[in-house]
Amino acid sequence: MTQADLTSRYSAVMMNAFGAPKRVFERGEGVHLWDADGKQYTDLLSGLAVNALGHAHPGVTAAITAQLGQLGHVSNFYASEQQIRLAERLAALTGDVGARVFFTNSGTEANEAAFKLTRLTGRTRIVAMEGSFHGRTMGALAITANAKYREPFEPLPGDVTFVPYGDVDALRAAVDDTVAAVVVEAVQGENGVVPAPDGYLAAVREITIEHGALMWVDEVQTGLGRCGEYLAHRWSLSVAGARNEHSDDEGPLGDLITLAKGLGNGFPVGACIATGAAASLLQPGQHGTTFGGNPVAAAAGNAVLDALEGGVLDAAREVGQWLADAVRGLNHPLISHVRGRGMLLGVVLREEIAAKVADAALDAGFIINAPRPDVLRLAPPLISTREDLQPFIDALPGLLTSHA
């Protein structure tokens, strides 16, 4: 069936939560997708930073297939070796031998779990960031700053204070001994790919330790290689006295760390990791999930980690830097600057034409998006090569100029 036929069928049965689909895709391989009319596209968005290893990755496909043929689901009254192994590997990423993991099906659910953990501290106040995005369920929405998302569903869970992202003085003024947690992203992806200023995460760590609050880091979009590291919030920052006592690794370490997106390379899986004293907060009966951490999801996560251990992170850092430099090197009058890290980049424009440029790119066979009116987001698969991405660089000046 054609794109038009399938789009009509979609509109007849789907709730209008997303609007009409821009394309109906039939298959993918590596960094490419093909739509229902057979047109090929280069994917520079990775399903919103999900397909870290590209489409139909053979290792992930084989792991899912083998596990589903052996054991698909047992509920969380029981466990599987795949689940235990994935939890061990994720906990080890923190450098904290006491870290503990709760599995979910998505990043939003991981943040819901973290929200509930903050309540178990005996405090209720949360300090969140302006420009933040943490999900669409009621708890995650309560700590998401965008009024457009929040207002139709108010009243939301309360006792949340928003402060300007990156403003240490504002954060210090907002946090006292009544705060349960400060929730922060290492890069605000939905706000237009805005990285935390140098030293800011270290300041968050220092302030939360001073007041006995949890540092909750949302790594749903940034973690597991997207920014060139397993955990983006642990960049090489000077943390002075703010380092957690339970970790010897460099960089600030969150008490709560939420992951999803790239963890399953398209298979739904998320995780909430707790370190230090936070690891012992959750007790039997206080939270649950039917599908979280099922053997197939865990197999997908283990396959992704296997691939990341094979040099993918180094390549992602190198190609991500090349991509950022290539866009800067265009010296186009409509490009203000490029920001981000690794394979998560924001091309900041001098005019609010990002949505039109993204649509034109799609017509030209390139998948990107516009998280802000003046920002193009690039989040290609971590396996992308310069040769994969060069055609987009060649096409970008014309896409920009045609919509100036």
Coordinates of C-alpha atoms in Angstrom, one line a residue:
M1 CA 0.0 0.0 0.0
T2 CA 1.1 3.6 -0.6
Q3 CA 2.0 6.3 1.9
A4 CA -1.3 8.0 1.3
D5 CA -3.3 4.8 1.8
L6 CA -1.5 4.0 5.1
T7 CA -1.8 7.5 6.4
S8 CA -5.5 7.5 5.8
R9 CA -5.8 4.2 7.7
Y10 CA -3.7 5.6 10.5
S11 CA -6.0 8.7 10.9
A12 CA -9.1 6.5 11.0
V13 CA -8.0 4.4 14.0
M14 CA -5.3 6.3 16.0
M15 CA -5.9 8.9 18.6
N16 CA -4.7 12.3 17.4
A17 CA -1.9 12.5 19.9
F18 CA 0.8 12.9 17.3
G19 CA -0.9 14.4 14.3
A20 CA -0.7 12.8 10.9
P21 CA 2.6 10.8 10.5
K22 CA 5.1 12.5 8.2
R23 CA 6.0 9.2 6.7
V24 CA 5.1 5.5 7.1
F25 CA 8.3 3.4 7.2
E26 CA 8.5 -0.2 6.2
R27 CA 12.1 -1.3 7.0
G28 CA 15.5 -0.1 8.2
E29 CA 19.1 -1.2 8.0
G30 CA 22.0 0.5 9.6
V31 CA 21.6 4.3 9.2
H32 CA 18.9 4.0 6.5
L33 CA 15.2 3.7 6.4
W34 CA 12.8 3.0 3.6
D35 CA 9.2 4.3 3.4
A36 CA 6.1 2.6 2.1
D37 CA 6.7 4.1 -1.4
G38 CA 10.3 2.6 -1.4
K39 CA 12.1 5.9 -0.9
Q40 CA 15.4 5.7 1.1
Y41 CA 16.3 8.1 3.9
T42 CA 19.4 8.7 6.1
D43 CA 18.4 8.7 9.7
L44 CA 20.0 11.5 11.7
L45 CA 17.5 11.3 14.5
S46 CA 17.7 7.6 15.6
G47 CA 14.0 7.5 16.5
L48 CA 14.7 10.4 19.0
A49 CA 18.0 9.0 20.1
V50 CA 16.8 5.4 20.5
N51 CA 18.4 3.5 17.7
A52 CA 21.9 4.0 19.0
L53 CA 23.2 1.0 16.9
G54 CA 21.1 1.8 13.9
H55 CA 18.3 -0.2 12.5
A56 CA 18.1 -4.1 12.4
H57 CA 21.4 -4.4 14.3
P58 CA 22.4 -8.0 13.9
G59 CA 23.6 -8.5 17.4
V60 CA 20.5 -7.0 19.0
T61 CA 18.2 -8.9 16.6
A62 CA 19.9 -12.2 17.3
A63 CA 19.8 -11.7 21.1
I64 CA 16.1 -10.8 21.1
T65 CA 15.2 -13.7 18.8
A66 CA 17.1 -16.2 20.7
Q67 CA 15.8 -15.1 24.1
L68 CA 12.2 -15.0 22.9
G69 CA 12.6 -18.5 21.7
Q70 CA 13.9 -19.6 25.0
L71 CA 12.0 -17.5 27.7
G72 CA 9.9 -14.4 27.0
H73 CA 8.3 -13.5 30.3
V74 CA 8.1 -14.7 33.9
S75 CA 6.9 -11.6 35.9
N76 CA 9.0 -10.0 38.6
F77 CA 8.0 -12.7 41.2
Y78 CA 10.9 -14.5 39.5
A79 CA 14.1 -13.5 37.7
S80 CA 16.2 -14.4 34.7
E81 CA 19.9 -14.5 34.1
Q82 CA 19.6 -11.9 31.4
Q83 CA 18.0 -9.5 33.9
I84 CA 20.5 -10.1 36.6
R85 CA 23.4 -9.7 34.2
L86 CA 22.1 -6.4 32.8
A87 CA 21.5 -5.0 36.3
E88 CA 25.1 -5.9 37.2
R89 CA 26.5 -4.2 34.2
L90 CA 24.4 -1.0 34.6
A91 CA 25.3 -0.8 38.3
A92 CA 29.0 -1.2 37.5
L93 CA 28.8 1.9 35.2
T94 CA 28.4 4.0 38.3
G95 CA 31.5 2.8 40.0
D96 CA 29.5 2.3 43.2
V97 CA 29.6 -1.3 44.4
G98 CA 26.4 -0.8 46.3
A99 CA 24.3 0.5 43.3
R100 CA 20.9 -1.1 42.7
V101 CA 18.7 -1.1 39.6
F102 CA 14.9 -1.0 39.0
F103 CA 13.9 -1.9 35.4
T104 CA 11.1 -0.2 33.6
N105 CA 9.7 -0.1 30.0
S106 CA 10.6 3.6 29.2
G107 CA 12.4 6.7 30.3
T108 CA 9.2 8.2 31.7
E109 CA 8.6 5.1 33.9
A110 CA 12.2 5.3 35.0
N111 CA 11.6 8.9 36.1
E112 CA 8.3 7.9 37.8
A113 CA 10.3 5.3 39.8
A114 CA 12.9 7.9 40.7
F115 CA 10.1 10.3 41.8
K116 CA 8.7 7.8 44.2
L117 CA 12.1 7.1 45.6
T118 CA 12.5 10.8 46.4
R119 CA 9.3 10.6 48.6
L120 CA 10.9 7.7 50.6
T121 CA 13.5 10.2 51.9
G122 CA 10.7 11.7 54.1
R123 CA 10.9 15.0 52.2
T124 CA 8.6 16.1 49.4
R125 CA 10.3 19.2 47.8
I126 CA 11.9 18.7 44.4
V127 CA 14.0 21.4 42.6
A128 CA 13.8 21.0 38.8
M129 CA 15.2 23.0 35.9
E130 CA 13.6 25.5 33.5
G131 CA 13.7 24.1 30.0
S132 CA 13.6 20.5 31.3
F133 CA 11.7 17.5 29.9
H134 CA 11.3 14.3 31.8
G135 CA 8.2 12.6 30.3
R136 CA 4.4 12.8 30.0
T137 CA 3.0 10.9 32.9
M138 CA 1.7 12.9 35.8
G139 CA 4.8 12.6 38.0
A140 CA 7.3 13.1 35.2
L141 CA 5.2 16.0 33.9
A142 CA 5.3 17.6 37.3
I143 CA 9.1 18.1 37.0
T144 CA 8.9 19.1 33.3
A145 CA 9.0 22.9 32.8
N146 CA 7.1 23.3 29.5
A147 CA 3.8 25.0 30.3
K148 CA 2.3 23.7 27.0
Y149 CA 2.7 20.1 28.3
R150 CA 1.7 20.9 31.9
E151 CA -1.2 23.2 31.9
P152 CA -3.9 20.9 30.4
F153 CA -3.3 18.3 33.1
E154 CA -3.0 20.5 36.2
P155 CA -3.1 20.1 39.2
L156 CA 0.0 18.0 39.0
P157 CA 1.9 16.5 42.0
G158 CA 3.2 19.5 43.8
D159 CA 6.1 20.9 45.8
V160 CA 8.2 21.4 42.7
T161 CA 10.4 24.5 42.3
F162 CA 11.9 25.4 38.9
V163 CA 15.2 27.3 38.7
P164 CA 17.1 28.5 35.6
Y165 CA 19.3 25.8 34.2
G166 CA 22.9 26.4 34.7
D167 CA 22.5 29.2 37.3
V168 CA 24.4 28.0 40.4
D169 CA 23.3 31.0 42.5
A170 CA 19.6 30.4 41.8
L171 CA 20.1 26.7 42.6
R172 CA 21.9 27.5 45.9
A173 CA 19.1 29.9 46.9
A174 CA 16.4 27.3 46.1
V175 CA 17.9 24.3 47.9
D176 CA 17.6 23.9 51.7
D177 CA 17.2 21.0 54.1
T178 CA 13.6 20.4 53.1
V179 CA 14.5 19.4 49.5
A180 CA 14.3 15.7 48.7
A181 CA 16.0 15.9 45.3
V182 CA 17.4 18.1 42.5
V183 CA 16.6 16.7 39.1
V184 CA 18.8 17.7 36.2
E185 CA 19.9 16.7 32.7
A186 CA 23.5 16.7 31.5
V187 CA 22.2 18.1 28.2
Q188 CA 18.6 19.4 27.8
G189 CA 17.7 17.6 24.6
E190 CA 14.1 18.8 24.2
N191 CA 15.1 22.4 25.0
G192 CA 17.3 22.5 21.9
V193 CA 20.3 20.5 22.9
V194 CA 21.6 22.7 25.7
P195 CA 24.6 21.3 27.6
A196 CA 25.1 22.1 31.3
P197 CA 27.7 24.8 31.7
D198 CA 31.2 23.7 32.8
G199 CA 31.2 22.9 36.5
Y200 CA 27.4 23.1 36.9
L201 CA 26.8 19.4 37.6
A202 CA 29.6 19.5 40.1
A203 CA 27.9 22.4 41.8
V204 CA 24.6 20.4 41.9
R205 CA 26.5 17.6 43.5
E206 CA 28.1 19.8 46.1
I207 CA 24.8 21.6 47.0
T208 CA 22.8 18.4 47.3
I209 CA 25.4 16.8 49.5
E210 CA 25.4 19.9 51.7
H211 CA 21.7 19.7 52.3
G212 CA 21.2 16.0 52.4
A213 CA 19.2 16.0 49.1
L214 CA 19.5 13.5 46.3
M215 CA 21.1 14.4 42.9
W216 CA 18.7 12.9 40.3
V217 CA 20.2 12.8 36.8
D218 CA 17.9 12.1 33.9
E219 CA 20.2 10.3 31.3
V220 CA 17.3 9.0 29.3
Q221 CA 18.4 10.8 26.1
T222 CA 22.1 11.4 26.9
G223 CA 23.2 8.1 28.4
L224 CA 24.8 5.0 27.0
G225 CA 27.0 6.5 24.3
R226 CA 24.8 9.2 22.9
C227 CA 27.1 11.9 24.2
G228 CA 30.2 9.7 23.8
E229 CA 30.2 8.3 27.3
Y230 CA 28.3 5.7 29.2
L231 CA 27.0 8.4 31.6
A232 CA 27.1 11.9 30.2
H233 CA 26.9 13.5 33.6
R234 CA 30.3 12.2 34.5
W235 CA 32.3 14.2 32.0
S236 CA 35.7 15.2 33.2
L237 CA 34.6 17.9 35.6
S238 CA 36.5 19.2 38.6
V239 CA 34.4 18.1 41.5
A240 CA 36.8 19.1 44.3
G241 CA 35.0 18.1 47.5
A242 CA 31.7 17.2 45.8
R243 CA 32.7 13.7 44.8
N244 CA 30.5 11.0 46.3
E245 CA 32.3 9.1 49.0
H246 CA 31.0 5.8 47.6
S247 CA 32.7 6.3 44.2
D248 CA 36.3 6.6 43.3
D249 CA 35.7 7.6 39.7
E250 CA 36.1 11.1 38.3
G251 CA 33.2 13.4 37.9
P252 CA 30.0 13.9 40.0
L253 CA 27.8 10.8 40.4
G254 CA 24.1 11.0 40.7
D255 CA 22.2 9.3 43.6
L256 CA 19.4 8.5 41.1
I257 CA 20.2 7.9 37.4
T258 CA 17.5 7.2 34.8
L259 CA 18.2 5.5 31.5
A260 CA 16.2 4.3 28.5
K261 CA 16.1 5.2 24.8
G262 CA 19.5 3.7 23.5
L263 CA 19.5 0.9 26.1
G264 CA 17.3 -1.4 24.0
N265 CA 18.1 0.0 20.5
G266 CA 14.3 0.1 19.9
F267 CA 13.1 -2.6 22.2
P268 CA 11.3 -0.9 25.1
V269 CA 13.5 -1.0 28.2
G270 CA 14.4 1.6 30.9
A271 CA 16.2 1.6 34.2
C272 CA 16.4 3.7 37.4
I273 CA 19.8 3.2 39.1
A274 CA 20.2 4.3 42.7
T275 CA 23.6 4.7 44.4
G276 CA 24.8 5.3 47.9
A277 CA 22.1 5.5 50.6
A278 CA 19.4 5.9 47.9
A279 CA 20.0 2.3 46.8
S280 CA 18.3 0.9 50.0
L281 CA 15.2 3.2 49.9
L282 CA 12.8 1.0 47.9
Q283 CA 11.3 -1.9 49.8
P284 CA 9.0 -4.8 48.7
G285 CA 5.5 -3.6 47.8
Q286 CA 6.4 0.1 47.3
H287 CA 6.7 0.0 43.5
G288 CA 6.2 -2.5 40.7
T289 CA 6.0 -3.2 37.0
T290 CA 4.6 -6.1 34.9
F291 CA 7.0 -6.0 32.0
G292 CA 10.0 -4.2 33.3
G293 CA 13.2 -6.1 33.1
N294 CA 11.6 -9.1 31.3
P295 CA 14.1 -11.5 29.7
V296 CA 13.7 -10.2 26.2
A297 CA 14.2 -6.6 27.1
A298 CA 17.2 -7.5 29.2
A299 CA 18.7 -9.5 26.3
A300 CA 18.3 -6.4 24.1
G301 CA 20.1 -4.3 26.8
N302 CA 22.9 -6.8 27.1
A303 CA 23.4 -6.9 23.4
V304 CA 23.6 -3.1 23.2
L305 CA 26.2 -3.0 26.0
D306 CA 28.1 -5.8 24.2
A307 CA 28.3 -3.6 21.1
L308 CA 29.2 -0.4 23.0
E309 CA 32.2 -2.3 24.5
G310 CA 33.4 -3.0 21.0
G311 CA 34.7 0.6 20.3
V312 CA 31.5 2.2 19.4
L313 CA 31.9 5.0 22.0
D314 CA 35.3 6.1 20.6
A315 CA 33.9 6.2 17.1
A316 CA 30.8 8.1 18.3
R317 CA 33.0 10.8 19.9
E318 CA 35.2 11.1 16.8
V319 CA 32.4 11.2 14.2
G320 CA 30.3 13.5 16.5
Q321 CA 33.1 16.0 16.7
W322 CA 33.6 15.7 12.9
L323 CA 29.9 16.3 12.3
A324 CA 29.9 19.4 14.6
D325 CA 33.0 20.8 12.9
A326 CA 31.6 20.1 9.4
V327 CA 28.4 22.0 10.1
R328 CA 30.5 24.9 11.6
G329 CA 32.7 24.8 8.6
L330 CA 29.9 25.6 6.3
N331 CA 30.1 29.2 7.5
H332 CA 26.4 29.6 6.5
P333 CA 24.9 33.0 7.4
L334 CA 21.8 31.3 8.9
I335 CA 23.9 29.1 11.3
S336 CA 24.7 30.9 14.6
H337 CA 26.5 28.0 16.3
V338 CA 26.6 24.3 17.0
R339 CA 26.3 22.9 20.6
G340 CA 26.1 19.5 22.2
R341 CA 28.3 16.6 22.7
G342 CA 29.1 13.3 20.9
M343 CA 26.2 12.3 18.7
L344 CA 23.7 14.8 20.2
L345 CA 24.0 18.1 18.5
G346 CA 21.9 21.2 18.2
V347 CA 22.4 23.5 15.1
V348 CA 21.3 26.9 16.3
L349 CA 19.9 29.1 13.6
R350 CA 19.6 32.9 13.3
E351 CA 15.9 32.7 12.2
E352 CA 13.0 30.6 13.5
I353 CA 12.8 28.3 10.4
A354 CA 13.9 25.0 12.0
A355 CA 10.6 23.2 11.4
K356 CA 10.5 24.2 7.7
V357 CA 14.1 23.1 7.3
A358 CA 13.4 19.8 9.0
D359 CA 10.4 19.2 6.6
A360 CA 12.6 20.1 3.6
A361 CA 15.3 17.7 4.8
L362 CA 12.7 14.9 5.1
D363 CA 11.7 15.5 1.5
A364 CA 15.3 15.4 0.5
G365 CA 15.8 12.1 2.3
F366 CA 17.3 13.2 5.7
I367 CA 15.6 12.6 9.0
I368 CA 16.2 15.4 11.6
N369 CA 13.9 17.4 13.8
A370 CA 13.3 20.8 15.3
P371 CA 13.0 20.8 19.1
R372 CA 12.9 24.6 19.2
P373 CA 11.9 27.1 16.4
D374 CA 15.5 28.0 15.9
V375 CA 17.3 24.7 16.5
L376 CA 17.8 21.6 14.4
R377 CA 18.6 18.4 16.4
L378 CA 21.0 15.9 15.0
A379 CA 21.2 12.5 16.8
P380 CA 22.4 10.0 14.2
P381 CA 23.1 6.4 15.2
L382 CA 26.4 5.9 17.0
I383 CA 27.6 3.6 14.2
S384 CA 27.3 6.4 11.6
T385 CA 30.4 7.1 9.5
R386 CA 31.6 10.3 7.9
E387 CA 30.6 8.8 4.6
D388 CA 27.1 8.2 5.9
L389 CA 26.7 11.8 7.1
Q390 CA 28.5 13.8 4.3
P391 CA 25.5 13.9 2.0
F392 CA 23.6 15.8 4.7
I393 CA 26.4 18.3 5.1
D394 CA 26.4 18.8 1.4
A395 CA 22.6 19.3 1.3
L396 CA 22.3 21.5 4.4
P397 CA 23.2 24.9 2.9
G398 CA 20.6 24.5 0.2
L399 CA 17.9 23.4 2.7
L400 CA 18.7 26.5 4.8
T401 CA 18.8 29.0 2.0
S402 CA 15.6 27.8 0.4
H403 CA 13.6 28.6 3.6
A404 CA 15.3 31.9 4.6

